[in-house]
Amino acid sequence: MAEFKRPTNEQEFENNFSPIKVLMNKSEAILESSKCLFCYDAPCTKACPTHIDIPLFIRQINSGNMTGSAMTIYASNYMGNLCGKVCPVEVLCEGSCVYVNQGVKAVEIGRLQNYATHKVLSEKIHIFSEGEKVNKKVAIIGGGPAGLSCASELRKAGIEVDIYEGRKMAAGLALHGIAPYKIANEDVLEELNYLQEQFHFNIIYNSFIKTKADVAKLEKEYDAVFLGIGNSSTSALNIPGEDKKEVYGAVEIIEELRMKKSNLVYGNKVIVFGGGNTAMDAASESARMGAETVLLAYRRSKENMGAYEFEYDLAKSAGVKAYFNVAPVEILGDEKVTGVKFIKTEIKDGKLKTIAGSEFTEKCDMVIKATGQSRHFELFDNISKLEVDDLGRIIVDENFRTMNPKYFAGGDAVNGGKEVVNSVAEGKFAASSIIKQLTKI
Ligand SMILES: Cc1cc2nc3c(=O)[nH]c(=O)nc-3n(C[C@H](O)[C@H](O)[C@H](O)COP(=O)(O)OP(=O)(O)OC[C@H]3O[C@@H](n4cnc5c(N)ncnc54)[C@H](O)[C@@H]3O)c2cc1C
Ligand code: SF4
């Protein structure tokens, strides 16, 4: 039985996808900030990939210096509001809070971060300034978290920046991929606008850089290029029936869901393949779209799932059921999917094996493949000397410079697909290297 009613209008959609992290009020923020022990050499700061001075921004909240607190956050992380909402804090800053070792609940760092950033964003209090012009130009391919972070840092150093974004909107997966109950579209765009109002980087929308001619033009017009292109579409499973109607890749259906909301026509019995965080999101979101049953199907055991425990718990709390040790063999139906044929699996001699004769079918009217994302190989092939590893990740040195010295790269395209906060950190770090290379500082 469905936990959520199918949303028929925008308000019902917002209700089903209401934020799991609610903005604190002043009393809550003062109380929560007073719990911080202001540790010397704070483990939370070390655990944060952008190394925000967490004890300092919490102390500033506690003393009522809200703008100062936001400045501390943004000095390390240009997407401080986004990260406060979407970071898997349980395994990052909050997971390393000294309270956790003593069996006490960690300080709510993510929510405090949002309390501080919300004030400067909603009141449009400007805290950044562009650097003095240095007569250098950088092209950024991709306007996701990595590209935006890189652009902001370059503009702070007075370097001109043009972001080439393939879609009609920027912010990458922050806008098109992350679950709406973590952050709303308006909040993502508010922070993007906040940065753009102060740093004045150009975003050239609907501009997908792909061909040799596109690349040659950028190389001629700019002093350096940053690749913040993330990953590509969902990888194929290569099983029969994959091309049937109502069979979707997870990133593609989530993007549609974020844009169309209650107007998206959705299945009633949904099967999601995969055991990673994207699979958990796709399953949770399907339940919130009012699907009567949502079944996660993973080919290994529960213990082998790549997803964080709290993401699986969230999916279960939305009514999602799971099958472990099952692999899809065929997607059934004529034109449209009507079911999936599975086979049971086991580990034998350390290897995943299927069990002969254990096939069974499960009916459904929608399938979502959360089976990983492919890479932008077409673009890679058109950039001379660019090298990728055997997983298709762009190879960079410790300065985020690629094998072609004109190109730098960061974010999912380099790390293979981590979290927003990693992309923000890498985009900023790559910008520092570009600044050093172009200004010889
Ligand atoms: C379903 C899903 C849920 C997620 N949930 C979370 C979460 O809860 N918390 C979290 O921290 N992280 C989450 N992530 C991961 C996070 O979204 C990514 O790590 C992060 O967005 C990567 O940033 P990026 O800038 O490297 O790439 P992206 O966000 O992918 O941005 C790349 C941008 O480049 C553009 N682009 C690509 N190629 C070209 C080209 N050739 N020319 C022009 N433009 C181009 C794209 O349109 C896009 O805008 C999730 C990811 C997925 C798939
Ligand atoms: S950016 Fe993320 S990991 Fe870093 S302190 Fe903020 S919520 Fe924690």
XYZ file of C-alpha atoms and ligand atoms in Angstrom:
502
model
C 0.000 0.000 0.000
C 1.393 3.432 -0.969
C 2.611 5.703 1.860
C 2.219 8.778 -0.354
C -0.784 9.874 -2.400
C -0.019 10.581 -6.067
C 0.574 14.367 -6.324
C -1.902 15.966 -8.720
C -0.755 19.560 -8.367
C 2.345 21.536 -7.381
C 1.235 21.903 -3.743
C 0.714 18.162 -3.312
C 4.128 17.569 -4.895
C 5.735 20.027 -2.440
C 3.990 18.245 0.451
C 5.273 14.813 -0.613
C 8.767 16.208 -1.190
C 8.868 18.503 1.847
C 12.425 19.244 3.093
C 13.938 16.663 5.399
C 16.173 19.364 6.889
C 14.026 22.249 8.100
C 15.538 25.708 8.578
C 16.303 26.374 12.266
C 14.727 29.313 14.053
C 16.835 31.691 16.152
C 16.288 29.905 19.475
C 17.162 26.523 17.957
C 20.307 27.973 16.367
C 21.488 29.588 19.607
C 20.806 26.390 21.563
C 22.455 24.123 18.974
C 25.485 26.396 18.537
C 26.007 26.457 22.314
C 26.608 22.667 22.184
C 29.833 23.081 20.164
C 32.973 22.469 22.243
C 35.063 24.585 19.823
C 37.652 21.805 19.640
C 41.237 22.752 18.900
C 42.293 21.107 15.612
C 38.611 20.343 15.066
C 37.986 16.911 13.476
C 34.842 18.234 11.759
C 36.877 20.819 9.835
C 39.324 18.118 8.754
C 36.469 15.848 7.643
C 34.903 18.575 5.485
C 36.433 18.409 1.970
C 36.302 22.241 1.794
C 37.751 22.572 5.327
C 35.291 25.182 6.550
C 36.371 26.590 9.933
C 33.343 25.033 11.616
C 34.034 25.981 15.256
C 34.520 29.614 14.152
C 31.278 29.891 12.159
C 29.346 28.197 14.974
C 30.837 30.583 17.533
C 29.872 33.521 15.287
C 26.266 32.280 15.165
C 26.267 31.975 18.937
C 27.491 35.546 19.364
C 24.931 36.884 16.858
C 27.465 37.718 14.132
C 25.465 36.187 11.318
C 27.161 37.912 8.374
C 30.564 37.027 9.822
C 29.444 33.433 10.147
C 28.335 33.286 6.505
C 31.630 34.907 5.461
C 33.554 32.170 7.294
C 31.560 29.493 5.459
C 31.805 31.094 2.016
C 35.544 31.799 2.431
C 36.050 28.037 2.123
C 32.985 26.915 0.179
C 31.203 28.964 -2.510
C 28.137 26.716 -2.287
C 27.776 26.758 1.481
C 23.986 26.758 1.457
C 23.705 23.908 -1.038
C 26.258 21.833 0.868
C 24.609 22.468 4.242
C 21.462 20.858 2.830
C 22.811 18.033 0.676
C 26.113 16.926 2.193
C 26.041 13.427 3.683
C 27.017 15.005 7.005
C 26.690 11.656 8.798
C 29.878 10.484 7.076
C 31.593 13.896 6.875
C 31.615 16.748 9.419
C 28.929 15.524 11.837
C 30.205 11.950 11.647
C 33.544 13.107 13.038
C 32.109 15.312 15.823
C 33.754 14.342 19.146
C 30.309 13.811 20.683
C 29.706 10.788 18.410
C 32.480 8.758 20.092
C 30.758 9.375 23.421
C 27.421 8.138 22.139
C 25.960 11.668 22.093
C 24.206 13.193 19.066
C 26.595 15.312 16.940
C 26.205 19.079 16.676
C 23.913 19.738 13.693
C 26.592 21.404 11.579
C 24.727 21.232 8.252
C 21.592 22.902 9.593
C 23.612 25.561 11.434
C 25.450 26.219 8.176
C 22.093 26.821 6.468
C 20.966 29.091 9.279
C 23.993 31.330 8.656
C 23.908 31.287 4.840
C 20.127 31.784 4.681
C 20.445 35.270 6.158
C 22.923 36.647 3.593
C 21.101 34.947 0.721
C 17.582 36.040 1.622
C 18.646 39.591 2.555
C 21.042 39.774 -0.422
C 23.910 40.886 1.808
C 26.918 40.998 -0.502
C 30.135 39.623 0.978
C 32.384 39.020 -2.038
C 34.235 41.337 -4.369
C 35.825 40.780 -7.761
C 39.582 41.137 -8.004
C 41.334 43.832 -10.000
C 41.273 42.949 -13.725
C 44.357 40.994 -14.813
C 43.688 40.674 -18.539
C 43.382 36.892 -18.635
C 40.395 34.836 -19.793
C 39.323 31.347 -18.787
C 36.641 29.165 -20.390
C 34.790 26.786 -18.100
C 32.958 23.879 -19.707
C 30.066 22.894 -17.443
C 28.147 25.089 -14.995
C 27.728 22.541 -12.190
C 29.108 22.913 -8.657
C 32.720 22.361 -9.847
C 32.421 24.948 -12.629
C 30.658 27.544 -10.457
C 33.181 27.180 -7.655
C 36.070 27.493 -10.117
C 34.439 30.553 -11.748
C 33.960 32.330 -8.403
C 37.570 31.823 -7.337
C 38.887 33.001 -10.724
C 36.730 36.130 -10.623
C 37.995 36.877 -7.125
C 41.450 37.045 -8.722
C 40.206 39.398 -11.484
C 40.248 36.792 -14.281
C 37.492 37.001 -16.893
C 35.304 33.874 -17.000
C 32.847 32.464 -19.521
C 30.968 29.321 -18.516
C 29.723 27.173 -21.400
C 26.702 25.240 -20.139
C 25.042 22.622 -22.331
C 21.637 22.894 -20.663
C 19.226 25.819 -20.478
C 19.892 26.075 -16.730
C 23.120 25.810 -14.745
C 23.988 24.165 -11.380
C 24.364 20.663 -12.857
C 23.113 17.746 -10.811
C 22.460 20.067 -7.865
C 19.446 21.253 -9.849
C 18.792 18.235 -12.039
C 19.799 15.247 -9.915
C 19.625 15.722 -6.165
C 16.378 14.707 -4.485
C 13.909 17.621 -4.102
C 13.358 16.808 -0.399
C 17.019 17.718 0.153
C 16.973 21.026 -1.703
C 14.341 22.870 -3.755
C 15.129 24.249 -7.229
C 14.579 27.825 -5.968
C 17.234 27.412 -3.263
C 19.821 26.138 -5.743
C 19.134 29.016 -8.120
C 19.146 31.590 -5.301
C 22.750 30.695 -4.408
C 23.787 30.623 -8.074
C 22.308 34.119 -8.590
C 23.933 35.332 -5.375
C 27.361 34.322 -6.710
C 26.720 35.698 -10.184
C 25.477 39.069 -8.867
C 28.769 39.540 -7.052
C 31.273 37.851 -9.357
C 29.693 38.660 -12.751
C 30.869 35.534 -14.562
C 29.127 34.947 -17.895
C 27.055 31.823 -18.402
C 26.451 30.920 -22.022
C 23.467 28.554 -21.873
C 22.474 25.850 -24.375
C 26.080 25.645 -25.429
C 27.210 22.034 -25.467
C 30.948 21.853 -26.311
C 31.554 18.720 -28.301
C 33.299 19.006 -31.654
C 36.945 19.578 -32.601
C 35.898 23.004 -33.929
C 34.265 23.944 -30.567
C 37.430 22.948 -28.752
C 39.753 24.757 -31.185
C 37.743 27.966 -30.770
C 38.041 27.869 -26.979
C 41.760 27.109 -27.140
C 42.273 30.130 -29.403
C 40.165 32.577 -27.386
C 41.088 31.660 -23.807
C 44.259 31.401 -21.745
C 43.093 28.218 -19.978
C 40.105 25.863 -19.969
C 38.500 24.150 -16.945
C 36.518 20.952 -17.501
C 33.680 20.736 -14.972
C 31.519 18.506 -17.116
C 30.525 15.881 -14.552
C 29.391 12.502 -15.849
C 27.123 11.627 -18.762
C 23.874 9.658 -19.088
C 22.981 6.374 -17.333
C 25.075 3.418 -18.495
C 23.324 0.676 -20.453
C 22.704 -2.697 -18.797
C 22.804 -4.587 -22.082
C 19.934 -6.955 -21.337
C 17.016 -7.751 -23.680
C 14.043 -5.387 -23.435
C 16.036 -2.402 -22.205
C 14.591 -0.262 -25.009
C 10.936 -0.775 -23.975
C 8.713 2.148 -23.060
C 8.709 3.167 -19.361
C 12.285 1.945 -18.851
C 14.363 4.902 -17.669
C 17.855 5.775 -16.509
C 17.817 7.138 -12.949
C 19.504 10.476 -13.715
C 17.195 11.049 -16.687
C 13.934 10.359 -14.824
C 15.047 12.342 -11.763
C 15.881 15.311 -14.009
C 12.385 15.121 -15.527
C 10.827 14.808 -12.084
C 12.663 17.903 -10.806
C 11.518 19.954 -13.779
C 7.962 18.642 -14.373
C 7.042 17.840 -10.743
C 3.397 16.696 -10.488
C 3.005 16.935 -14.286
C 5.276 13.940 -14.784
C 3.296 10.796 -15.619
C 4.592 8.107 -13.259
C 4.345 4.344 -12.903
C 2.357 2.523 -10.244
C 4.551 -0.511 -9.692
C 8.156 0.576 -10.009
C 11.275 -1.584 -9.975
C 14.614 0.140 -9.375
C 17.873 -1.655 -10.242
C 20.934 -0.799 -8.155
C 22.329 -0.554 -4.645
C 23.983 2.875 -4.621
C 22.777 6.256 -3.387
C 21.224 7.086 -6.755
C 19.122 3.902 -6.543
C 17.963 4.879 -3.033
C 17.026 8.359 -4.289
C 15.174 6.987 -7.327
C 13.250 4.576 -5.080
C 12.410 7.211 -2.421
C 11.321 9.648 -5.104
C 9.163 7.014 -6.842
C 7.385 6.364 -3.539
C 6.812 10.107 -3.130
C 5.386 10.222 -6.656
C 2.627 7.969 -5.323
C 3.703 4.635 -6.807
C 1.763 1.888 -5.071
C 4.787 -0.403 -4.801
C 8.466 0.379 -5.205
C 10.900 -2.496 -5.295
C 14.668 -2.099 -5.101
C 16.515 -4.963 -6.763
C 20.208 -5.371 -6.051
C 22.435 -8.144 -7.374
C 24.549 -8.464 -4.234
C 23.734 -8.618 -0.515
C 22.507 -5.733 1.636
C 25.954 -5.493 3.272
C 27.555 -4.949 -0.150
C 25.340 -2.017 -1.101
C 27.289 1.152 -1.927
C 24.512 3.346 -0.526
C 24.839 5.040 2.839
C 22.834 3.331 5.576
C 20.787 6.498 6.201
C 19.801 6.701 2.521
C 18.520 3.107 2.638
C 16.641 3.876 5.873
C 15.074 6.910 4.188
C 13.915 4.759 1.257
C 12.480 2.146 3.626
C 10.666 4.830 5.611
C 8.974 5.907 2.351
C 7.640 2.350 1.925
C 10.294 0.948 -0.439
C 10.860 -2.829 -0.342
C 14.080 -4.536 -1.394
C 15.216 -7.784 -3.022
C 18.871 -8.677 -2.564
C 20.976 -11.163 -4.531
C 18.870 -10.869 -7.663
C 20.020 -9.815 -11.142
C 17.733 -8.707 -13.982
C 17.929 -11.020 -16.990
C 15.274 -9.531 -19.254
C 12.780 -6.692 -19.287
C 9.418 -8.111 -20.334
C 6.505 -6.662 -22.309
C 5.535 -5.855 -25.873
C 6.096 -2.175 -26.530
C 5.792 -1.189 -22.897
C 7.357 -2.841 -19.856
C 5.097 -5.283 -18.007
C 7.640 -7.002 -15.783
C 11.207 -8.085 -15.150
C 12.692 -11.551 -15.286
C 15.266 -11.986 -12.511
C 17.737 -14.678 -11.565
C 19.000 -15.259 -8.040
C 22.707 -14.777 -7.330
C 25.269 -16.005 -4.820
C 28.939 -15.530 -4.079
C 30.920 -18.635 -5.042
C 34.721 -18.803 -4.936
C 34.722 -15.070 -4.176
C 32.792 -14.286 -7.370
C 29.199 -13.245 -8.030
C 27.443 -16.166 -9.771
C 23.882 -16.709 -10.939
C 22.001 -19.761 -9.610
C 20.833 -21.967 -12.492
C 17.067 -22.546 -12.579
C 16.298 -19.814 -10.021
C 14.632 -17.410 -12.483
C 11.409 -15.682 -11.438
C 9.393 -12.764 -12.764
C 8.076 -9.681 -11.051
C 5.320 -7.554 -12.603
C 5.771 -3.784 -12.963
C 4.824 -0.849 -15.186
C 8.036 1.154 -14.793
C 11.731 0.300 -14.507
C 14.487 2.645 -13.351
C 18.113 1.717 -13.945
C 20.394 3.232 -11.329
C 23.399 1.459 -12.731
C 25.980 4.250 -12.853
C 26.725 7.032 -15.300
C 28.801 6.947 -18.451
C 31.466 9.597 -19.331
C 31.704 12.357 -21.935
C 34.012 10.335 -24.190
C 33.143 12.244 -27.373
C 34.515 15.477 -25.915
C 37.539 13.703 -24.430
C 38.449 12.362 -27.885
C 38.501 15.865 -29.321
C 40.959 17.323 -26.803
C 44.528 16.467 -27.721
C 46.741 14.828 -25.079
C 43.838 14.554 -22.578
C 44.110 11.203 -20.822
C 41.536 9.197 -18.892
C 42.008 6.180 -16.626
C 40.437 2.761 -17.182
C 37.217 3.981 -15.512
C 37.012 6.942 -17.898
C 37.963 9.560 -15.269
C 40.078 12.477 -16.493
C 43.638 12.110 -15.210
C 44.964 15.203 -13.418
C 48.093 15.973 -11.397
C 48.084 17.258 -7.805
C 47.186 20.745 -9.147
C 44.151 19.450 -11.071
C 45.993 20.046 -14.339
C 45.283 17.481 -17.083
C 47.930 15.941 -19.342
C 47.230 18.867 -21.721
C 48.713 21.894 -19.861
C 46.006 24.273 -21.129
C 43.259 22.197 -19.500
C 42.380 21.765 -15.839
C 39.566 19.581 -14.533
C 37.691 18.772 -11.336
C 34.486 17.367 -9.886
C 32.693 14.183 -10.946
C 34.585 14.063 -14.277
C 37.798 13.554 -12.284
C 36.690 11.766 -9.106
C 34.207 9.527 -10.936
C 31.189 10.759 -8.963
C 31.406 11.762 -5.301
C 29.458 14.512 -3.533
C 28.729 18.156 -4.306
C 31.216 19.273 -1.646
C 34.053 17.390 -3.402
C 33.261 19.131 -6.689
C 33.159 22.531 -4.962
C 36.535 21.830 -3.308
C 38.150 20.586 -6.515
C 36.785 23.466 -8.638
C 38.239 25.987 -6.200
C 41.548 24.197 -5.942
C 41.885 23.970 -9.725
C 41.152 27.707 -9.936
C 44.062 28.437 -7.564
C 46.348 26.451 -9.874
C 45.033 28.298 -12.948
C 45.607 31.633 -11.180
C 49.187 30.593 -10.374
C 49.806 29.505 -13.966
C 48.320 32.627 -15.564
C 49.582 35.276 -13.196
C 52.832 33.535 -12.186
C 52.149 34.343 -8.510
C 20.716 11.131 -8.535
C 21.848 11.814 -7.838
C 21.673 12.260 -6.524
C 22.720 12.894 -5.870
N 22.521 13.308 -4.567
C 23.520 13.934 -3.913
C 23.339 14.388 -2.577
O 22.286 14.189 -1.972
N 24.362 15.039 -1.978
C 25.556 15.296 -2.634
O 26.434 15.943 -2.039
N 25.760 14.854 -3.888
C 24.782 14.187 -4.551
N 24.985 13.739 -5.824
C 26.289 13.976 -6.458
C 26.423 15.435 -6.939
O 25.227 15.861 -7.534
C 27.596 15.550 -7.892
O 28.747 15.020 -7.252
C 27.881 16.998 -8.299
O 26.742 17.646 -8.805
C 28.990 17.019 -9.344
O 29.257 18.334 -9.714
P 30.033 18.617 -11.094
O 30.056 20.095 -11.241
O 31.316 17.883 -11.090
O 29.132 17.944 -12.232
P 27.585 18.128 -12.592
O 26.783 18.488 -11.422
O 27.216 16.910 -13.343
O 27.608 19.370 -13.584
C 28.179 19.275 -14.875
C 27.579 20.337 -15.773
O 28.287 20.357 -17.000
C 27.364 20.439 -18.081
N 28.044 19.826 -19.226
C 28.450 18.537 -19.350
N 29.104 18.367 -20.521
C 29.102 19.570 -21.135
C 29.634 20.023 -22.380
N 30.313 19.206 -23.179
N 29.445 21.320 -22.715
C 28.773 22.162 -21.888
N 28.247 21.779 -20.692
C 28.431 20.500 -20.332
C 26.147 19.694 -17.586
O 24.981 20.114 -18.280
C 26.118 20.106 -16.104
O 25.396 21.293 -15.901
C 23.963 13.089 -6.523
C 24.145 12.629 -7.833
C 23.106 11.991 -8.474
C 23.317 11.471 -9.875
S 30.320 21.740 3.560
Fe 29.293 19.801 4.058
S 30.885 18.540 5.032
Fe 31.620 20.674 5.044
S 30.961 21.474 7.053
Fe 29.364 22.000 5.584
S 27.848 20.348 5.727
Fe 29.756 19.600 6.680
